[in-house]
Coordinates of C-alpha atoms in Angstrom, one line a residue:
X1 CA 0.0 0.0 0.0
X2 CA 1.5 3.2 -1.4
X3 CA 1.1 6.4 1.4
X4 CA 3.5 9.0 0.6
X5 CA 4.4 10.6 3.9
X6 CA 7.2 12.1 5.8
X7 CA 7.6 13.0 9.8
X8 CA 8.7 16.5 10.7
X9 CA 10.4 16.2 14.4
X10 CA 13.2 18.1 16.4
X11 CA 15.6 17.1 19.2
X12 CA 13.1 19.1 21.3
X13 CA 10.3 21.3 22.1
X14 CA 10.4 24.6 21.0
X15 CA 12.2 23.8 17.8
X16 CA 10.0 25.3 16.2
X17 CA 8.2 22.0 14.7
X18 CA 4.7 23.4 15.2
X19 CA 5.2 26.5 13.3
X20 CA 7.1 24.9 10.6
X21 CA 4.8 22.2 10.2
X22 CA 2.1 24.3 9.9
X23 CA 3.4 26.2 7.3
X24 CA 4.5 22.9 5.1
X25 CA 1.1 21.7 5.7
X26 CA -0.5 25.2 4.3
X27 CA 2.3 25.2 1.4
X28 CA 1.4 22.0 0.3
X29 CA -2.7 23.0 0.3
X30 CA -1.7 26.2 -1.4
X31 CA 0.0 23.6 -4.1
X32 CA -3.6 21.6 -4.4
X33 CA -2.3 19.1 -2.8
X34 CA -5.0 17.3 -1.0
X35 CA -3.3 16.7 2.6
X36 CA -3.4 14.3 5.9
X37 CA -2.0 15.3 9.0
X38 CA -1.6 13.4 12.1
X39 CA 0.1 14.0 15.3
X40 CA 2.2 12.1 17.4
X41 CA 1.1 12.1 21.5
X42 CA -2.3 12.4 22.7
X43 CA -2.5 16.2 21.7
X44 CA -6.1 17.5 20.8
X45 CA -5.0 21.4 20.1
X46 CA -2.7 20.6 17.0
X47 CA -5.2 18.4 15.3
X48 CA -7.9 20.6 16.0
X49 CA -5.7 23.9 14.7
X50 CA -5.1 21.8 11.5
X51 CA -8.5 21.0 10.6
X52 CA -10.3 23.9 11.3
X53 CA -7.5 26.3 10.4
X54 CA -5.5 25.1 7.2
X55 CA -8.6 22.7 6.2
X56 CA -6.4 19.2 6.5
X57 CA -7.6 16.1 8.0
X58 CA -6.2 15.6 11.2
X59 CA -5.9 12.3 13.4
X60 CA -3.3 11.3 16.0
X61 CA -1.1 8.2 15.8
X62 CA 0.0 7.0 19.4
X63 CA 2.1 3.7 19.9
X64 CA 1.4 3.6 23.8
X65 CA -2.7 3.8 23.0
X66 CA -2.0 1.2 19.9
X67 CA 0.1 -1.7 19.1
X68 CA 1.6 -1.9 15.6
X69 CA -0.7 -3.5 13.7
X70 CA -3.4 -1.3 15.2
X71 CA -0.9 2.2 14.5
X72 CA -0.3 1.2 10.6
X73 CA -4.4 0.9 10.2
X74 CA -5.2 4.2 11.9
X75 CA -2.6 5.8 9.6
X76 CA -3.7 3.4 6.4
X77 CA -7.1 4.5 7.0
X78 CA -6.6 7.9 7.7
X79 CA -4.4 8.5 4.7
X80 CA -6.5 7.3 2.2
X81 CA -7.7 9.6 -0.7
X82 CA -4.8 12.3 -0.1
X83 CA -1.6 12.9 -1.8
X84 CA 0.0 13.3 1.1
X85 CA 0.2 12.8 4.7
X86 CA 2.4 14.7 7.3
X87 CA 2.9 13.7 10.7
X88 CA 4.4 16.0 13.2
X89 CA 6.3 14.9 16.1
X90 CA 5.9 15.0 19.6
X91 CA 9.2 16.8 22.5
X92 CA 12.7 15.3 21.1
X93 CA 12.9 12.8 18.6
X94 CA 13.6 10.0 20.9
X95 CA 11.5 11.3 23.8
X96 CA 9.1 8.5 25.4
X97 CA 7.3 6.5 27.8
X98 CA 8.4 8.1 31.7
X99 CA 11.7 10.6 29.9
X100 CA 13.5 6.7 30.0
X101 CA 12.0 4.7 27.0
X102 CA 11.8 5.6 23.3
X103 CA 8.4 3.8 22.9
X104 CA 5.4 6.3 22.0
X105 CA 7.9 8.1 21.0
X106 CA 8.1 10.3 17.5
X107 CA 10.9 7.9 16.8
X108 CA 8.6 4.9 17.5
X109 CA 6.3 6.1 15.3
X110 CA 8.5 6.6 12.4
X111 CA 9.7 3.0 13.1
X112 CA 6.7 1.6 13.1
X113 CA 4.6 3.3 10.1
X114 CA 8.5 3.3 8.3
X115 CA 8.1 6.7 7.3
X116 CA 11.0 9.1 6.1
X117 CA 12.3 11.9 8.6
X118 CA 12.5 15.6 8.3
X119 CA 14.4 17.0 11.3
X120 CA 14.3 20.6 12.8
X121 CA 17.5 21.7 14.3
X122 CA 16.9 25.4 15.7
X123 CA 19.9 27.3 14.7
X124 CA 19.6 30.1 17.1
X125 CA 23.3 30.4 18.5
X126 CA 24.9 27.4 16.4
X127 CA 26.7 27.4 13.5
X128 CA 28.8 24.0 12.4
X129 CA 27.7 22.4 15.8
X130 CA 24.5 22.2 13.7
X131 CA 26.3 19.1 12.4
X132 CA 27.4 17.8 15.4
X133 CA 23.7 17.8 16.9
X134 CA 22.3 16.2 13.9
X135 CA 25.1 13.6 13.6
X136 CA 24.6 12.5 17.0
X137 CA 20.3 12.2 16.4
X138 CA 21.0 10.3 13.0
X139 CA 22.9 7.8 14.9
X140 CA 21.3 7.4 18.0
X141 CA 19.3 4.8 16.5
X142 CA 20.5 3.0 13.0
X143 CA 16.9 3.1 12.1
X144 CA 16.2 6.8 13.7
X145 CA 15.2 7.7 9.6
X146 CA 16.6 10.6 9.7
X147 CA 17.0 11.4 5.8
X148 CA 16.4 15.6 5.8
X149 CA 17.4 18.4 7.5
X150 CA 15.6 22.1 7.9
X151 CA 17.4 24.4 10.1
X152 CA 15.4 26.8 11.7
X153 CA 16.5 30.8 13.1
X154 CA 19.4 30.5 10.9
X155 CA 21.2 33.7 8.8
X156 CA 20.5 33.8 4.5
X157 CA 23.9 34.5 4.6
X158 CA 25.5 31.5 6.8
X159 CA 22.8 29.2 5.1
X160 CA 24.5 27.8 2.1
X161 CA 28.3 27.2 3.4
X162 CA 26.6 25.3 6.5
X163 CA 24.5 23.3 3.9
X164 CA 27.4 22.6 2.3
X165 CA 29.6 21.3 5.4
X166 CA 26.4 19.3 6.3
X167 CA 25.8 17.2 3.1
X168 CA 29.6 16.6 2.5
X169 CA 29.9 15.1 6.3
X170 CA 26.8 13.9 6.8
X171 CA 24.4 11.4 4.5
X172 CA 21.3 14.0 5.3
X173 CA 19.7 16.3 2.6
X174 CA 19.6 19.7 3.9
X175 CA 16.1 21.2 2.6
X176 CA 16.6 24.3 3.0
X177 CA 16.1 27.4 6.0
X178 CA 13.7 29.4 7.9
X179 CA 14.2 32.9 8.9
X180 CA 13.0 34.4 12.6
X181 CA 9.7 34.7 12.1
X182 CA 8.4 37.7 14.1
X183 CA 4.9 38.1 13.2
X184 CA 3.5 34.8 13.5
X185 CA 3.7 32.8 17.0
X186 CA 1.4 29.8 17.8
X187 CA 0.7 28.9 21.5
X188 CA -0.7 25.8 22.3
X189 CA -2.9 27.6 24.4
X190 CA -4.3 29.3 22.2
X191 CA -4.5 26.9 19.5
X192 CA -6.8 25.3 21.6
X193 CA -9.0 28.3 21.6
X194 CA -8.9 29.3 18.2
X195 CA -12.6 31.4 17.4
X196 CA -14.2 31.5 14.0
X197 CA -13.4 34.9 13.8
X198 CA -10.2 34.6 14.5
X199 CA -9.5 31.8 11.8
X200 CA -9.3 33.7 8.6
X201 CA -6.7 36.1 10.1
X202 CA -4.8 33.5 11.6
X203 CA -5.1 32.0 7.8
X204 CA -3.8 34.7 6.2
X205 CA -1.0 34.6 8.4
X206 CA -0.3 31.2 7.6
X207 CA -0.4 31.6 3.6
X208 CA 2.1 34.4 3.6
X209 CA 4.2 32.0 5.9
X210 CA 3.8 29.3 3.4
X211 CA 4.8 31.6 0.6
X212 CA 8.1 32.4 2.6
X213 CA 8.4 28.8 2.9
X214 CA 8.2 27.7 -0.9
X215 CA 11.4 30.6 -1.3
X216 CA 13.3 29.0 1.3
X217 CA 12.7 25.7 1.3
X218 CA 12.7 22.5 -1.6
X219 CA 9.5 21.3 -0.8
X220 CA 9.6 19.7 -4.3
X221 CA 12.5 17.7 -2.2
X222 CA 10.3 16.7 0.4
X223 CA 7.6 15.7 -2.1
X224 CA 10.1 13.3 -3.3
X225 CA 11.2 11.6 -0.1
X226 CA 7.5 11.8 0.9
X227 CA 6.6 9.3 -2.3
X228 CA 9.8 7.5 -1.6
X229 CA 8.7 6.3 2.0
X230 CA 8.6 2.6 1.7
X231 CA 5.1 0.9 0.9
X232 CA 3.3 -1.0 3.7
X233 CA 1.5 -4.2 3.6
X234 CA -2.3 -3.8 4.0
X235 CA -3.7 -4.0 7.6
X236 CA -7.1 -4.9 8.5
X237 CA -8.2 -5.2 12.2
X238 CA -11.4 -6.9 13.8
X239 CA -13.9 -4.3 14.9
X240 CA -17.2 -5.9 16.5
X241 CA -20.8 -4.0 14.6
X242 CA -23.6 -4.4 16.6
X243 CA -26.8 -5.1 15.0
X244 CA -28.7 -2.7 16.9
X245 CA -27.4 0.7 15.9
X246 CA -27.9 2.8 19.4
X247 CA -28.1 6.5 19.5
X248 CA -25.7 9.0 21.2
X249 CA -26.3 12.1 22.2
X250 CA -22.3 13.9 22.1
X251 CA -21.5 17.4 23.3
X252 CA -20.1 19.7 21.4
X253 CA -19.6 23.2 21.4
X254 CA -16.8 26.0 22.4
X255 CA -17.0 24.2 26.6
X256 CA -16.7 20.6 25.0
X257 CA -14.2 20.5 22.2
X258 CA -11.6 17.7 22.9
X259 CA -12.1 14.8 20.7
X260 CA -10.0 12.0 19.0
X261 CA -11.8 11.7 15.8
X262 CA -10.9 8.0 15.7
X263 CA -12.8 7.5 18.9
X264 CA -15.8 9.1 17.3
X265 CA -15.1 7.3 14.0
X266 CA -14.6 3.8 15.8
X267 CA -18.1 4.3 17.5
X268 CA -19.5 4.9 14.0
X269 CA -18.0 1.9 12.6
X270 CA -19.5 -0.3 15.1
X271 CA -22.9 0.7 14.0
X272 CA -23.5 4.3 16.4
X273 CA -25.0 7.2 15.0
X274 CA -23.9 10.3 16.7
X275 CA -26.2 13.2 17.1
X276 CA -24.3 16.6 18.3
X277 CA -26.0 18.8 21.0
X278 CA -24.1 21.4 22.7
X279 CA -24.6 22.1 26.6
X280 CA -24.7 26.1 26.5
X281 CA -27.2 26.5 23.2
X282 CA -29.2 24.2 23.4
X283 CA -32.1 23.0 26.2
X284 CA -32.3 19.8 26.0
X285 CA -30.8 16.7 24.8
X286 CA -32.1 15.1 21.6
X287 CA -35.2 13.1 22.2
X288 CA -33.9 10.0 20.5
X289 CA -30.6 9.6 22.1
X290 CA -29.9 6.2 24.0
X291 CA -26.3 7.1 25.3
X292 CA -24.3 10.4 26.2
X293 CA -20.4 11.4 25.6
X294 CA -19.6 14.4 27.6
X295 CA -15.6 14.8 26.5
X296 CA -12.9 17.2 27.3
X297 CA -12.8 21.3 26.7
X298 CA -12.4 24.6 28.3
X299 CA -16.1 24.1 30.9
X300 CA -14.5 26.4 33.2
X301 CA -13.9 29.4 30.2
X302 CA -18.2 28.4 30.0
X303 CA -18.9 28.0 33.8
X304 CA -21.7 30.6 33.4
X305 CA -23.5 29.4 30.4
X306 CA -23.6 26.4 31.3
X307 CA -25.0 27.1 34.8
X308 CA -27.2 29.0 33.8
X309 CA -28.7 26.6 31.2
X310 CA -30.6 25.0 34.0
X311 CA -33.0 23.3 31.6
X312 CA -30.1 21.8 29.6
X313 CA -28.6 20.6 33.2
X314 CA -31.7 19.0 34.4
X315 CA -32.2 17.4 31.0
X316 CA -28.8 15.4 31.6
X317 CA -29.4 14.7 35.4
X318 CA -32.4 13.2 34.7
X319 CA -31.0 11.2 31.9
X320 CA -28.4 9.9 33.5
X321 CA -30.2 9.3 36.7
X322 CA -32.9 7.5 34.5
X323 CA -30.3 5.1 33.7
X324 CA -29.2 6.2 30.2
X325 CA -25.4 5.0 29.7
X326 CA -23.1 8.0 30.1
X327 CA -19.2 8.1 29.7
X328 CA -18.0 11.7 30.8
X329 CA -14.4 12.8 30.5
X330 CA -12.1 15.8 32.1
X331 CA -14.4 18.3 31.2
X332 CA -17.3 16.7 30.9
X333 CA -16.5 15.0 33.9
X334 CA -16.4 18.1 36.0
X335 CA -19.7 19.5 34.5
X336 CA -21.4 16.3 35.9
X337 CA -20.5 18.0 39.7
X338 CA -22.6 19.5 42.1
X339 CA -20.5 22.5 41.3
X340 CA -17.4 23.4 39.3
X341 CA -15.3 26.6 39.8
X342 CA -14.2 29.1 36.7
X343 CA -10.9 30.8 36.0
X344 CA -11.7 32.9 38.7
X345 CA -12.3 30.8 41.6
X346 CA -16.2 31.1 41.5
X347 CA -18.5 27.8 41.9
X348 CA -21.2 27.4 39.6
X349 CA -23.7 24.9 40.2
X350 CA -23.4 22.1 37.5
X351 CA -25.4 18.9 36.8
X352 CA -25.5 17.6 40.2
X353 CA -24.9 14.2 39.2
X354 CA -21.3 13.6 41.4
X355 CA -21.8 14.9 45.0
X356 CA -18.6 17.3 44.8
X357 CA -17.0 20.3 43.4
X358 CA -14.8 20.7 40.6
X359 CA -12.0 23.7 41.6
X360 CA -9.1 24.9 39.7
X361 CA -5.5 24.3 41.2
X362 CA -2.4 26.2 40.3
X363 CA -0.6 23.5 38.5
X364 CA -0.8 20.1 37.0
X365 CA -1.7 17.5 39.2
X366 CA -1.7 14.2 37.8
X367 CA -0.6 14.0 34.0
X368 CA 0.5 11.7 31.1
X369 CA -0.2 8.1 30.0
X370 CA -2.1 5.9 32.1
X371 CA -3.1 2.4 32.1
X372 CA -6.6 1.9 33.8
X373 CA -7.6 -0.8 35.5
X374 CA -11.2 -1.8 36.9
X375 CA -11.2 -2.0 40.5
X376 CA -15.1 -2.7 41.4
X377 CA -18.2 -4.0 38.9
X378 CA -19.3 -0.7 36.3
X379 CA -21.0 -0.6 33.2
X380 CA -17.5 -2.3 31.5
X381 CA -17.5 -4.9 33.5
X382 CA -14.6 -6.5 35.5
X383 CA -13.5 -8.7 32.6
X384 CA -12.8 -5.8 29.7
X385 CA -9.3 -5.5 30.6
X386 CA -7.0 -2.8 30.7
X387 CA -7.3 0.8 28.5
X388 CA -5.0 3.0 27.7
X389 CA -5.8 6.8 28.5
X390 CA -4.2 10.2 29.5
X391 CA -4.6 13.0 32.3
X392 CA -4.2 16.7 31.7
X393 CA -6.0 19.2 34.2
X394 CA -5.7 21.5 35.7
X395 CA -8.6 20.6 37.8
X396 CA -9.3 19.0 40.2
X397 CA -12.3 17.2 42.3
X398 CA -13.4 16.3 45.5
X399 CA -15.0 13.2 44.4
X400 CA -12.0 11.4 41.6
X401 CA -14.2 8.0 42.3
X402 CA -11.9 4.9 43.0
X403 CA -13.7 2.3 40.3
X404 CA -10.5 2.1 38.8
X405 CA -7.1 2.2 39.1
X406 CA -4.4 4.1 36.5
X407 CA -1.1 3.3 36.7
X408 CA 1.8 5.6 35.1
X409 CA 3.5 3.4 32.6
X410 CA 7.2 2.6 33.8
X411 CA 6.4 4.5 37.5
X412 CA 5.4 3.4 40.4
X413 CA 3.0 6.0 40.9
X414 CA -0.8 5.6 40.5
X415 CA -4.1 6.1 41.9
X416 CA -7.5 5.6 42.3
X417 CA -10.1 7.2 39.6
X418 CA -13.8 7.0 38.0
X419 CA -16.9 6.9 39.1
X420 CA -18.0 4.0 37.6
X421 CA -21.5 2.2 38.1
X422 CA -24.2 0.6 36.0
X423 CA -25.0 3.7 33.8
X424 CA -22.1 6.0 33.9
X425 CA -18.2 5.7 33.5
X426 CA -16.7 9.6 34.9
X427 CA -13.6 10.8 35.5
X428 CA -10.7 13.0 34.7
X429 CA -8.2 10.2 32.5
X430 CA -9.2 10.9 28.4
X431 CA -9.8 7.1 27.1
X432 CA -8.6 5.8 23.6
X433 CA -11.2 3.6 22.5
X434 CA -8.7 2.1 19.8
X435 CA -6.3 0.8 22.8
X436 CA -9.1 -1.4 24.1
X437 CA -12.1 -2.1 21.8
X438 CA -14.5 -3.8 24.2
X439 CA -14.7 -0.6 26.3
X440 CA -16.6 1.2 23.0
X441 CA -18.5 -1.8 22.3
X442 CA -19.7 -2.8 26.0
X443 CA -20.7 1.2 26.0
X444 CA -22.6 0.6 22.9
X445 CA -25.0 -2.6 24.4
X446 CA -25.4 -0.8 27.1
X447 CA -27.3 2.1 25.2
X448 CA -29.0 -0.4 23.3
X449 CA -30.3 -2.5 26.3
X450 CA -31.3 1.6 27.6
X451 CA -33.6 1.7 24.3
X452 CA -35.0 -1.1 24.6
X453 CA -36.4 -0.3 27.8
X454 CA -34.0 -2.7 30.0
X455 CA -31.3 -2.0 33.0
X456 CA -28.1 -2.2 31.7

């Protein structure tokens, strides 16, 4: 199977791999180029700031939430009907599991979809050690895939004798520079919070950033390795379809805005149909809807609409508490509260479904990859086995629930999580469905047996 692609990563964060891959990404539209992007990690924000900014289908590709076999579909799948997919990188190149372990990894990725390299060195302060730093990434690994070069922050005028010294030592292509950039600077922050009206100016930004981009880089070059990347054999994976196809109700609006599309696509697959509602427009959810996914967002940025869509709260208290088959997330999680603090430090009253508040603290808590384990009887079941997820809050709640247990992956460190019970799974750790497939599916009969009338 033929998937011209290429990885664009950097021997660490602020590289400048964002930027630069967003302007590759809008350089390649600009050509008509009908484009794929994916991100490595369990990042929403880029994603998000692809799609709705530069118009590319985003996904993520994760080898700690997917084995191999599973990692080559998602991209297989994913890349089909474009010309091209890029996938951007995630901290240094050989960054991993616990800072010790190259595994989820941009590295691991690369090794495991066998796709061609692009590496950022930012130039800032270097000259010829430029070469040094990439000789010592290219051979980290013999299969670290390394084939190009772009060096970022680095003078017109030093550019081509540094080229030079770099392709005569080293057996890496040098595509080419990028200039400081002083008028375009993307936060992940605010990526995240990207408005429609700011979109087309951030868009126009973009295109003229391209248009520096086709002067100062070969991107006909990285066309080339792109289509060179080595072909891979054809994956299919087992994905159960329920006859019954249930109905779920799934929030979505500026509060509730963190998805992986795979998750949502997955659910589809098994024979779902998703019907959007959003908890600050509208009143009520949809009158068909057997099942409710309240993910990830910005809540607190909402606390006041949402509190004060009391007829939209009740609607999803009652639901819930009618024994319709809920599986709430982070945000979503801390909307389900009694109350649930904003920016500011004011409580809001919330759904009411978990006796507790939601309150902001001043740093991260509990973050990265998990591995969650079922501690009593829930709507999963004790037999499911284990899923792979991810914290990232800010947040935090008087009421975690202890129906499972996530353990950090290489660490001794873990702790007790979820609410879980008959009808609802809820709690701060973002699931990937793809890591464990019977969590969607036993998710799925449950909202069935819900529309039929029966207790889960």
């Amino acid at each position: 199977m033929k998937i011209p692609r290429i990885l664009i990563a950097a021997g660490a964060s602020g590289s400048g791999k964002t930027l630069i891959t967003c302007g590759i990404l809008q350089a390649l539209c600009s050509r008509g180029k009908k484009v794929s992007s994916f991100k490595c990690g369990p990042d929403y924000i880029d994603p998000m700031f692809h799609a709705k900014v530069i118009g590319t289908k985003a996904r993520n590709l994760d080898t700690f939430f997917t084995d191999e076999k599973t990692t080559q579909y998602l991209l297989q799948q994913n890349a089909k009907d474009t010309d091209i997919s890029v996938i951007e990188g995630v901290m240094g190149y050989y960054d991993g599991l616990g800072g010790i372990d190259t595994k989820a990894s941009a590295y691991d990725v690369a090794r495991v979809t066998k796709t061609p390299v692009i590496f950022i060195i930012n130039g800032k302060g270097m000259s010829l050690s430029a070469a040094a730093y990439l000789k010592g990434f290219a051979e980290y690994r013999k299969d670290s895939r390394i084939c190009g070069v772009i060096l970022n922050q680095i003078s017109p005028m030093m550019y081509p004798q540094l080229k030079k010294k770099i392709e005569e030592e080293l057996c890496v292509s040098v595509l080419g520079y990028v200039p400081k950039v002083d008028n375009l600077f993307l936060e992940s922050r605010h990526l995240g919070l990207v408005m429609p009206q700011e979109i087309e100016s951030l868009n126009k930004k973009l295109k003229e950033f391209a248009a520096q981009l086709e002067m100062t880089l070969d991107l006909d070059q990285l066309i080339e390795m792109a289509e060179g990347a080595e072909e891979l054999e054809e994956i299919e994976i087992e994905i159960p379809s329920l006859k019954e196809k249930p109905v779920i109700a799934v929030a979505r609006d500026e509060a509730f805005c963190f998805f992986y599309e795979d998750n949502l696509e997955l659910l589809r697959k098994m024979g779902a149909k998703l019907i959007e509602f959003s908890p600050i427009h509208d009143k009520k959810l949809p009158s068909e809807a057997n099942g409710l996914l309240l993910y990830g967002g910005y809540p607190e940025l909402a606390a006041r609409q949402l509190s004060q869509n009391v007829q939209m709260r009740k609607s999803i208290e009652e639901a819930i508490v009618s024994g319709m088959p809920c599986m709430a997330e982070c945000g979503g999680f801390m909307y389900l509260h009694e109350t649930m603090e904003d920016m500011d430090g004011q409580a809001w009253p919330m759904a009411g479904v978990i006796k507790g508040r939601a309150y902001r603290t001043e740093k991260l808590g509990r973050f990265g990859y998990i591995e969650l384990e079922a501690r009593k009887e829930q709507m999963f079941g004790m037999e499911a086995g284990k899923i792979c997820a991810h914290e990232f809050h800010y947040f935090d709640s008087t009421s975690c629930g202890d129906c499972f247990y996530a353990q950090k992956p290489l660490r001794k460190r873990g702790w007790d999580c979820i609410h879980g019970e008959y009808r609802m799974i809820a709690g701060f750790p973002h699931l990937y469905y793809y890591s464990n497939r019977k969590i969607p599916e036993q998710f799925l009969r449950a909202c069935v047996e819900f529309g039929k009338g029966n207790k889960v």
